[in-house]
């Protein structure tokens, strides 16, 4: 007897992907974007979510990509802010992408701005999502060690927690959270290489004819 489409849908695992976007972008850029401007190596959240889910062994479908990112000031970085607005608009058009954006903190012109509260917001939302039971698994993509306690707490909810990381085959450079999750908690890590990085680039939409 053929399996009904309803039953096929039921056996597909629903996967959420949490992206610490600035961290994910810069770790990938530093590892694979040698000699390039960091503004030319942004990754697309939806493409990255699809790529991560495609690496899972069990039949899975992407249920949502949750992006956490710092927002540039148009007064302090007009070019960066313009790029950000275009990306935010494109990403918002995808029903599976949800963005949480917090203002970057600027100190002076000699030092780059810093994200403030992004890791805290992602950590809180991660645990809340894990507690909700809405997903069969959540994949966390961050190298920030400050997120590790939340990853650990999320594993206690009953929802399967996995991690993802860029790698050149020699480990998880700069990904403290991933190293801790794998070595201390034994979590499964989806390893993404340079091909994955370049295939997930956030390219502008072609202009209308």
mmCIF file of N, CA, C and O in Angstrom, residues 103-147:
data_model
loop_
_atom_site.group_PDB
_atom_site.id
_atom_site.type_symbol
_atom_site.label_atom_id
_atom_site.label_comp_id
_atom_site.label_asym_id
_atom_site.label_seq_id
_atom_site.Cartn_x
_atom_site.Cartn_y
_atom_site.Cartn_z
ATOM 1 N N UNK A 103 20.740 47.280 17.476
ATOM 2 C CA UNK A 103 21.707 48.301 17.047
ATOM 3 C C UNK A 103 23.134 47.969 17.475
ATOM 4 O O UNK A 103 23.372 47.522 18.605
ATOM 5 N N UNK A 104 24.065 48.175 16.567
ATOM 6 C CA UNK A 104 25.477 48.027 16.908
ATOM 7 C C UNK A 104 25.897 49.159 17.843
ATOM 8 O O UNK A 104 25.343 50.255 17.794
ATOM 9 N N UNK A 105 26.877 48.882 18.675
ATOM 10 C CA UNK A 105 27.388 49.899 19.594
ATOM 11 C C UNK A 105 28.702 50.448 19.042
ATOM 12 O O UNK A 105 29.650 49.706 18.819
ATOM 13 N N UNK A 106 28.721 51.759 18.816
ATOM 14 C CA UNK A 106 29.897 52.425 18.262
ATOM 15 C C UNK A 106 30.664 53.110 19.393
ATOM 16 O O UNK A 106 30.079 53.783 20.240
ATOM 17 N N UNK A 107 31.998 52.948 19.375
ATOM 18 C CA UNK A 107 32.831 53.566 20.399
ATOM 19 C C UNK A 107 33.557 54.795 19.831
ATOM 20 O O UNK A 107 33.311 55.915 20.236
ATOM 21 N N UNK A 108 34.438 54.581 18.874
ATOM 22 C CA UNK A 108 35.109 55.683 18.202
ATOM 23 C C UNK A 108 35.452 55.216 16.792
ATOM 24 O O UNK A 108 35.221 54.068 16.426
ATOM 25 N N UNK A 109 35.985 56.106 15.990
ATOM 26 C CA UNK A 109 36.237 55.803 14.587
ATOM 27 C C UNK A 109 37.406 54.849 14.377
ATOM 28 O O UNK A 109 37.593 54.327 13.276
ATOM 29 N N UNK A 110 38.197 54.631 15.421
ATOM 30 C CA UNK A 110 39.370 53.759 15.271
ATOM 31 C C UNK A 110 39.049 52.294 15.515
ATOM 32 O O UNK A 110 39.801 51.424 15.103
ATOM 33 N N UNK A 111 37.936 52.036 16.175
ATOM 34 C CA UNK A 111 37.583 50.663 16.502
ATOM 35 C C UNK A 111 36.259 50.283 15.851
ATOM 36 O O UNK A 111 35.344 51.113 15.772
ATOM 37 N N UNK A 112 36.152 49.040 15.385
ATOM 38 C CA UNK A 112 34.893 48.617 14.752
ATOM 39 C C UNK A 112 33.777 48.542 15.784
ATOM 40 O O UNK A 112 34.030 48.334 16.981
ATOM 41 N N UNK A 113 32.538 48.700 15.344
ATOM 42 C CA UNK A 113 31.408 48.605 16.283
ATOM 43 C C UNK A 113 31.254 47.178 16.796
ATOM 44 O O UNK A 113 31.729 46.226 16.186
ATOM 45 N N UNK A 114 30.575 47.071 17.921
ATOM 46 C CA UNK A 114 30.363 45.760 18.528
ATOM 47 C C UNK A 114 28.876 45.459 18.633
ATOM 48 O O UNK A 114 28.054 46.354 18.802
ATOM 49 N N UNK A 115 28.572 44.168 18.522
ATOM 50 C CA UNK A 115 27.205 43.739 18.768
ATOM 51 C C UNK A 115 26.954 43.744 20.272
ATOM 52 O O UNK A 115 27.804 43.308 21.052
ATOM 53 N N UNK A 116 25.791 44.211 20.668
ATOM 54 C CA UNK A 116 25.423 44.258 22.075
ATOM 55 C C UNK A 116 24.070 43.574 22.265
ATOM 56 O O UNK A 116 23.070 44.004 21.692
ATOM 57 N N UNK A 117 24.073 42.502 23.025
ATOM 58 C CA UNK A 117 22.829 41.822 23.337
ATOM 59 C C UNK A 117 22.388 40.783 22.336
ATOM 60 O O UNK A 117 21.386 40.088 22.560
ATOM 61 N N UNK A 118 23.105 40.645 21.227
ATOM 62 C CA UNK A 118 22.698 39.681 20.200
ATOM 63 C C UNK A 118 22.789 38.249 20.726
ATOM 64 O O UNK A 118 21.872 37.447 20.547
ATOM 65 N N UNK A 119 23.912 37.929 21.386
ATOM 66 C CA UNK A 119 24.072 36.575 21.908
ATOM 67 C C UNK A 119 23.057 36.272 23.001
ATOM 68 O O UNK A 119 22.528 35.152 23.085
ATOM 69 N N UNK A 120 22.741 37.283 23.820
ATOM 70 C CA UNK A 120 21.745 37.087 24.886
ATOM 71 C C UNK A 120 20.364 36.829 24.299
ATOM 72 O O UNK A 120 19.651 35.913 24.721
ATOM 73 N N UNK A 121 19.993 37.637 23.305
ATOM 74 C CA UNK A 121 18.678 37.467 22.680
ATOM 75 C C UNK A 121 18.571 36.106 21.992
ATOM 76 O O UNK A 121 17.540 35.426 22.103
ATOM 77 N N UNK A 122 19.623 35.689 21.288
ATOM 78 C CA UNK A 122 19.575 34.386 20.636
ATOM 79 C C UNK A 122 19.488 33.268 21.668
ATOM 80 O O UNK A 122 18.742 32.295 21.485
ATOM 81 N N UNK A 123 20.236 33.406 22.764
ATOM 82 C CA UNK A 123 20.224 32.380 23.800
ATOM 83 C C UNK A 123 18.835 32.209 24.405
ATOM 84 O O UNK A 123 18.340 31.088 24.579
ATOM 85 N N UNK A 124 18.178 33.336 24.704
ATOM 86 C CA UNK A 124 16.843 33.279 25.285
ATOM 87 C C UNK A 124 15.846 32.650 24.315
ATOM 88 O O UNK A 124 15.026 31.799 24.700
ATOM 89 N N UNK A 125 15.907 33.060 23.053
ATOM 90 C CA UNK A 125 14.978 32.528 22.056
ATOM 91 C C UNK A 125 15.236 31.059 21.762
ATOM 92 O O UNK A 125 14.306 30.301 21.466
ATOM 93 N N UNK A 126 16.509 30.659 21.828
ATOM 94 C CA UNK A 126 16.854 29.253 21.602
ATOM 95 C C UNK A 126 16.205 28.359 22.647
ATOM 96 O O UNK A 126 15.565 27.352 22.311
ATOM 97 N N UNK A 127 16.366 28.704 23.905
ATOM 98 C CA UNK A 127 15.790 27.882 24.972
ATOM 99 C C UNK A 127 14.264 27.882 24.877
ATOM 100 O O UNK A 127 13.615 26.837 25.046
ATOM 101 N N UNK A 128 13.683 29.039 24.584
ATOM 102 C CA UNK A 128 12.223 29.134 24.445
ATOM 103 C C UNK A 128 11.727 28.247 23.304
ATOM 104 O O UNK A 128 10.715 27.545 23.443
ATOM 105 N N UNK A 129 12.432 28.268 22.176
ATOM 106 C CA UNK A 129 12.038 27.435 21.033
ATOM 107 C C UNK A 129 12.169 25.955 21.360
ATOM 108 O O UNK A 129 11.325 25.140 20.969
ATOM 109 N N UNK A 130 13.228 25.603 22.081
ATOM 110 C CA UNK A 130 13.426 24.199 22.459
ATOM 111 C C UNK A 130 12.322 23.740 23.404
ATOM 112 O O UNK A 130 11.840 22.601 23.316
ATOM 113 N N UNK A 131 11.898 24.613 24.303
ATOM 114 C CA UNK A 131 10.838 24.272 25.257
ATOM 115 C C UNK A 131 9.479 24.162 24.594
ATOM 116 O O UNK A 131 8.595 23.455 25.097
ATOM 117 N N UNK A 132 9.291 24.851 23.466
ATOM 118 C CA UNK A 132 7.980 24.894 22.813
ATOM 119 C C UNK A 132 7.552 23.554 22.247
ATOM 120 O O UNK A 132 6.353 23.285 22.096
ATOM 121 N N UNK A 133 8.508 22.723 21.868
ATOM 122 C CA UNK A 133 8.178 21.446 21.236
ATOM 123 C C UNK A 133 7.734 21.576 19.799
ATOM 124 O O UNK A 133 7.222 20.617 19.206
ATOM 125 N N UNK A 134 7.928 22.748 19.202
ATOM 126 C CA UNK A 134 7.492 22.981 17.825
ATOM 127 C C UNK A 134 8.420 22.341 16.796
ATOM 128 O O UNK A 134 8.040 22.212 15.625
ATOM 129 N N UNK A 135 9.611 21.956 17.226
ATOM 130 C CA UNK A 135 10.606 21.445 16.285
ATOM 131 C C UNK A 135 11.145 20.102 16.772
ATOM 132 O O UNK A 135 11.300 19.877 17.976
ATOM 133 N N UNK A 136 11.433 19.229 15.809
ATOM 134 C CA UNK A 136 12.055 17.953 16.161
ATOM 135 C C UNK A 136 13.525 18.143 16.499
ATOM 136 O O UNK A 136 14.086 17.400 17.307
ATOM 137 N N UNK A 137 14.149 19.133 15.879
ATOM 138 C CA UNK A 137 15.552 19.434 16.172
ATOM 139 C C UNK A 137 15.813 20.901 15.884
ATOM 140 O O UNK A 137 15.157 21.515 15.035
ATOM 141 N N UNK A 138 16.770 21.461 16.608
ATOM 142 C CA UNK A 138 17.224 22.830 16.377
ATOM 143 C C UNK A 138 18.726 22.777 16.153
ATOM 144 O O UNK A 138 19.459 22.166 16.935
ATOM 145 N N UNK A 139 19.180 23.408 15.068
ATOM 146 C CA UNK A 139 20.601 23.476 14.761
ATOM 147 C C UNK A 139 21.086 24.883 15.080
ATOM 148 O O UNK A 139 20.540 25.865 14.568
ATOM 149 N N UNK A 140 22.104 24.974 15.910
ATOM 150 C CA UNK A 140 22.642 26.260 16.339
ATOM 151 C C UNK A 140 23.971 26.513 15.635
ATOM 152 O O UNK A 140 24.890 25.689 15.731
ATOM 153 N N UNK A 141 24.057 27.630 14.950
ATOM 154 C CA UNK A 141 25.271 27.981 14.210
ATOM 155 C C UNK A 141 25.859 29.240 14.833
ATOM 156 O O UNK A 141 25.406 30.349 14.580
ATOM 157 N N UNK A 142 26.848 29.068 15.674
ATOM 158 C CA UNK A 142 27.555 30.180 16.302
ATOM 159 C C UNK A 142 28.893 29.669 16.803
ATOM 160 O O UNK A 142 29.044 28.495 17.113
ATOM 161 N N UNK A 143 29.852 30.581 16.879
ATOM 162 C CA UNK A 143 31.130 30.219 17.467
ATOM 163 C C UNK A 143 31.320 30.864 18.823
ATOM 164 O O UNK A 143 32.324 30.636 19.496
ATOM 165 N N UNK A 144 30.337 31.664 19.239
ATOM 166 C CA UNK A 144 30.428 32.453 20.464
ATOM 167 C C UNK A 144 30.274 31.565 21.692
ATOM 168 O O UNK A 144 29.199 31.004 21.934
ATOM 169 N N UNK A 145 31.336 31.488 22.504
ATOM 170 C CA UNK A 145 31.287 30.666 23.701
ATOM 171 C C UNK A 145 30.246 31.125 24.702
ATOM 172 O O UNK A 145 29.794 30.330 25.545
ATOM 173 N N UNK A 146 29.830 32.405 24.630
ATOM 174 C CA UNK A 146 28.811 32.904 25.547
ATOM 175 C C UNK A 146 27.459 32.232 25.318
ATOM 176 O O UNK A 146 26.581 32.289 26.196
ATOM 177 N N UNK A 147 27.274 31.623 24.152
ATOM 178 C CA UNK A 147 26.012 30.948 23.844
ATOM 179 C C UNK A 147 25.984 29.506 24.342
ATOM 180 O O UNK A 147 24.927 28.859 24.313
#
